[in-house]
């Protein structure tokens, strides 16, 4: 199937909330590379908007809170996937990787919460 047609099908399926599973590591690697490239492009676009001088640490706070909310939601999905993997006897390597992802996700939410607190502390200190 031509790449363009596959992309259109994938886009249509994604609009319905469905995702296609990839059966080879080569397909997975291609999807991961595409995700990374898209995230970098979006980060560059966002960086252009936020590279203005900040007169207060509070300017960053809403964005960091939004990121933390998304990470919390994603960690919840990972916990559900981990529970399912355990219940259905999936391979130990998969379970260990999911456990590590969940642990790192929880750590990320703690770090982001600390960062939000630091913005308030910096504001109180006059920044």
PDB file of C-alpha atoms in Angstrom:
ATOM      1  CA  UNK A   1       0.000   0.000   0.000  1.00  0.00           C
ATOM      2  CA  UNK A   2       1.445   3.441  -0.894  1.00  0.00           C
ATOM      3  CA  UNK A   3       2.722   5.480   2.051  1.00  0.00           C
ATOM      4  CA  UNK A   4       0.225   8.295   1.401  1.00  0.00           C
ATOM      5  CA  UNK A   5      -2.754   5.973   1.476  1.00  0.00           C
ATOM      6  CA  UNK A   6      -1.495   4.281   4.671  1.00  0.00           C
ATOM      7  CA  UNK A   7      -1.030   7.710   6.271  1.00  0.00           C
ATOM      8  CA  UNK A   8      -4.595   8.694   5.377  1.00  0.00           C
ATOM      9  CA  UNK A   9      -5.950   5.444   6.772  1.00  0.00           C
ATOM     10  CA  UNK A  10      -3.907   5.867   9.964  1.00  0.00           C
ATOM     11  CA  UNK A  11      -5.130   9.465  10.297  1.00  0.00           C
ATOM     12  CA  UNK A  12      -8.771   8.439   9.816  1.00  0.00           C
ATOM     13  CA  UNK A  13      -8.469   5.604  12.316  1.00  0.00           C
ATOM     14  CA  UNK A  14      -6.765   7.920  14.835  1.00  0.00           C
ATOM     15  CA  UNK A  15      -9.673  10.384  14.528  1.00  0.00           C
ATOM     16  CA  UNK A  16     -11.929   7.580  15.757  1.00  0.00           C
ATOM     17  CA  UNK A  17      -9.665   7.092  18.759  1.00  0.00           C
ATOM     18  CA  UNK A  18      -8.191   3.839  17.484  1.00  0.00           C
ATOM     19  CA  UNK A  19      -4.503   3.101  17.109  1.00  0.00           C
ATOM     20  CA  UNK A  20      -2.791   0.612  14.859  1.00  0.00           C
ATOM     21  CA  UNK A  21      -0.527  -1.982  16.482  1.00  0.00           C
ATOM     22  CA  UNK A  22       2.873  -2.525  14.888  1.00  0.00           C
ATOM     23  CA  UNK A  23       4.063  -6.098  14.460  1.00  0.00           C
ATOM     24  CA  UNK A  24       7.790  -5.594  13.853  1.00  0.00           C
ATOM     25  CA  UNK A  25      10.462  -3.686  15.706  1.00  0.00           C
ATOM     26  CA  UNK A  26      11.283  -1.898  12.432  1.00  0.00           C
ATOM     27  CA  UNK A  27       7.720  -0.531  12.306  1.00  0.00           C
ATOM     28  CA  UNK A  28       7.919   0.423  15.989  1.00  0.00           C
ATOM     29  CA  UNK A  29      11.271   2.169  15.438  1.00  0.00           C
ATOM     30  CA  UNK A  30       9.794   4.152  12.534  1.00  0.00           C
ATOM     31  CA  UNK A  31       6.839   5.268  14.674  1.00  0.00           C
ATOM     32  CA  UNK A  32       9.152   6.211  17.552  1.00  0.00           C
ATOM     33  CA  UNK A  33      11.369   8.242  15.202  1.00  0.00           C
ATOM     34  CA  UNK A  34       8.305  10.010  13.779  1.00  0.00           C
ATOM     35  CA  UNK A  35       7.021  10.797  17.293  1.00  0.00           C
ATOM     36  CA  UNK A  36      10.422  12.193  18.282  1.00  0.00           C
ATOM     37  CA  UNK A  37      10.650  14.379  15.174  1.00  0.00           C
ATOM     38  CA  UNK A  38       7.113  15.703  15.702  1.00  0.00           C
ATOM     39  CA  UNK A  39       7.773  16.435  19.383  1.00  0.00           C
ATOM     40  CA  UNK A  40      10.973  18.307  18.513  1.00  0.00           C
ATOM     41  CA  UNK A  41       9.198  20.408  15.878  1.00  0.00           C
ATOM     42  CA  UNK A  42       6.436  21.258  18.336  1.00  0.00           C
ATOM     43  CA  UNK A  43       8.964  22.048  21.079  1.00  0.00           C
ATOM     44  CA  UNK A  44      10.827  24.394  18.722  1.00  0.00           C
ATOM     45  CA  UNK A  45       7.569  26.174  17.870  1.00  0.00           C
ATOM     46  CA  UNK A  46       6.705  26.525  21.563  1.00  0.00           C
ATOM     47  CA  UNK A  47      10.224  27.657  22.449  1.00  0.00           C
ATOM     48  CA  UNK A  48       9.950  30.572  20.031  1.00  0.00           C
ATOM     49  CA  UNK A  49       6.897  31.786  21.931  1.00  0.00           C
ATOM     50  CA  UNK A  50       8.390  31.351  25.391  1.00  0.00           C
ATOM     51  CA  UNK A  51      11.859  32.772  24.765  1.00  0.00           C
ATOM     52  CA  UNK A  52      10.716  36.236  25.700  1.00  0.00           C
ATOM     53  CA  UNK A  53      11.960  37.741  28.946  1.00  0.00           C
ATOM     54  CA  UNK A  54      10.058  36.514  31.981  1.00  0.00           C
ATOM     55  CA  UNK A  55       9.459  39.162  34.603  1.00  0.00           C
ATOM     56  CA  UNK A  56       8.038  36.582  37.007  1.00  0.00           C
ATOM     57  CA  UNK A  57       8.559  32.885  37.665  1.00  0.00           C
ATOM     58  CA  UNK A  58       4.760  32.615  37.674  1.00  0.00           C
ATOM     59  CA  UNK A  59       4.742  32.960  33.872  1.00  0.00           C
ATOM     60  CA  UNK A  60       5.983  29.352  33.633  1.00  0.00           C
ATOM     61  CA  UNK A  61       3.654  27.887  36.244  1.00  0.00           C
ATOM     62  CA  UNK A  62       0.478  27.261  34.175  1.00  0.00           C
ATOM     63  CA  UNK A  63       2.395  25.414  31.458  1.00  0.00           C
ATOM     64  CA  UNK A  64       4.194  23.230  33.977  1.00  0.00           C
ATOM     65  CA  UNK A  65       0.884  22.428  35.687  1.00  0.00           C
ATOM     66  CA  UNK A  66      -0.565  21.426  32.298  1.00  0.00           C
ATOM     67  CA  UNK A  67       2.408  19.151  31.624  1.00  0.00           C
ATOM     68  CA  UNK A  68       2.023  17.528  35.056  1.00  0.00           C
ATOM     69  CA  UNK A  69      -1.681  16.882  34.410  1.00  0.00           C
ATOM     70  CA  UNK A  70      -0.865  15.158  31.107  1.00  0.00           C
ATOM     71  CA  UNK A  71       1.877  13.072  32.723  1.00  0.00           C
ATOM     72  CA  UNK A  72      -0.515  12.026  35.522  1.00  0.00           C
ATOM     73  CA  UNK A  73      -3.073  10.895  32.937  1.00  0.00           C
ATOM     74  CA  UNK A  74      -0.408   8.996  31.001  1.00  0.00           C
ATOM     75  CA  UNK A  75       0.862   7.299  34.166  1.00  0.00           C
ATOM     76  CA  UNK A  76      -2.705   6.168  34.845  1.00  0.00           C
ATOM     77  CA  UNK A  77      -2.826   4.565  31.387  1.00  0.00           C
ATOM     78  CA  UNK A  78       0.543   2.905  32.007  1.00  0.00           C
ATOM     79  CA  UNK A  79      -0.686   1.534  35.346  1.00  0.00           C
ATOM     80  CA  UNK A  80      -3.699   0.038  33.580  1.00  0.00           C
ATOM     81  CA  UNK A  81      -1.452  -1.512  30.924  1.00  0.00           C
ATOM     82  CA  UNK A  82       0.823  -2.921  33.646  1.00  0.00           C
ATOM     83  CA  UNK A  83      -2.132  -4.402  35.514  1.00  0.00           C
ATOM     84  CA  UNK A  84      -3.382  -6.013  32.312  1.00  0.00           C
ATOM     85  CA  UNK A  85       0.066  -7.376  31.459  1.00  0.00           C
ATOM     86  CA  UNK A  86       0.327  -8.969  34.891  1.00  0.00           C
ATOM     87  CA  UNK A  87      -3.199 -10.412  34.800  1.00  0.00           C
ATOM     88  CA  UNK A  88      -2.712 -11.934  31.358  1.00  0.00           C
ATOM     89  CA  UNK A  89       0.701 -13.440  32.070  1.00  0.00           C
ATOM     90  CA  UNK A  90       2.670 -11.306  29.630  1.00  0.00           C
ATOM     91  CA  UNK A  91       6.452 -11.827  29.391  1.00  0.00           C
ATOM     92  CA  UNK A  92       8.524 -10.719  32.390  1.00  0.00           C
ATOM     93  CA  UNK A  93      10.597  -8.322  30.267  1.00  0.00           C
ATOM     94  CA  UNK A  94       7.449  -6.446  29.205  1.00  0.00           C
ATOM     95  CA  UNK A  95       6.212  -6.273  32.800  1.00  0.00           C
ATOM     96  CA  UNK A  96       9.591  -4.989  34.044  1.00  0.00           C
ATOM     97  CA  UNK A  97       9.634  -2.294  31.357  1.00  0.00           C
ATOM     98  CA  UNK A  98       6.094  -1.214  32.229  1.00  0.00           C
ATOM     99  CA  UNK A  99       6.998  -1.132  35.932  1.00  0.00           C
ATOM    100  CA  UNK A 100       9.996   1.072  35.151  1.00  0.00           C
ATOM    101  CA  UNK A 101       7.865   3.388  33.000  1.00  0.00           C
ATOM    102  CA  UNK A 102       5.260   3.700  35.779  1.00  0.00           C
ATOM    103  CA  UNK A 103       7.958   4.398  38.378  1.00  0.00           C
ATOM    104  CA  UNK A 104       9.585   7.038  36.183  1.00  0.00           C
ATOM    105  CA  UNK A 105       6.190   8.574  35.469  1.00  0.00           C
ATOM    106  CA  UNK A 106       5.480   8.900  39.182  1.00  0.00           C
ATOM    107  CA  UNK A 107       8.930  10.418  39.691  1.00  0.00           C
ATOM    108  CA  UNK A 108       8.235  12.901  36.884  1.00  0.00           C
ATOM    109  CA  UNK A 109       4.983  14.026  38.534  1.00  0.00           C
ATOM    110  CA  UNK A 110       6.811  14.608  41.831  1.00  0.00           C
ATOM    111  CA  UNK A 111       9.553  16.603  40.077  1.00  0.00           C
ATOM    112  CA  UNK A 112       6.976  18.685  38.227  1.00  0.00           C
ATOM    113  CA  UNK A 113       5.052  19.365  41.454  1.00  0.00           C
ATOM    114  CA  UNK A 114       8.306  20.490  43.070  1.00  0.00           C
ATOM    115  CA  UNK A 115       8.960  22.726  40.061  1.00  0.00           C
ATOM    116  CA  UNK A 116       5.528  24.338  40.381  1.00  0.00           C
ATOM    117  CA  UNK A 117       6.181  24.967  44.067  1.00  0.00           C
ATOM    118  CA  UNK A 118       9.546  26.494  43.127  1.00  0.00           C
ATOM    119  CA  UNK A 119       7.809  28.978  40.801  1.00  0.00           C
ATOM    120  CA  UNK A 120       5.667  30.169  43.706  1.00  0.00           C
ATOM    121  CA  UNK A 121       8.718  30.346  45.985  1.00  0.00           C
ATOM    122  CA  UNK A 122      10.653  32.306  43.348  1.00  0.00           C
ATOM    123  CA  UNK A 123       7.742  34.718  42.963  1.00  0.00           C
ATOM    124  CA  UNK A 124       7.599  35.221  46.728  1.00  0.00           C
ATOM    125  CA  UNK A 125      11.343  35.953  46.662  1.00  0.00           C
ATOM    126  CA  UNK A 126      10.773  38.650  44.049  1.00  0.00           C
ATOM    127  CA  UNK A 127      11.449  36.838  40.785  1.00  0.00           C
TER     128      UNK A 127
END
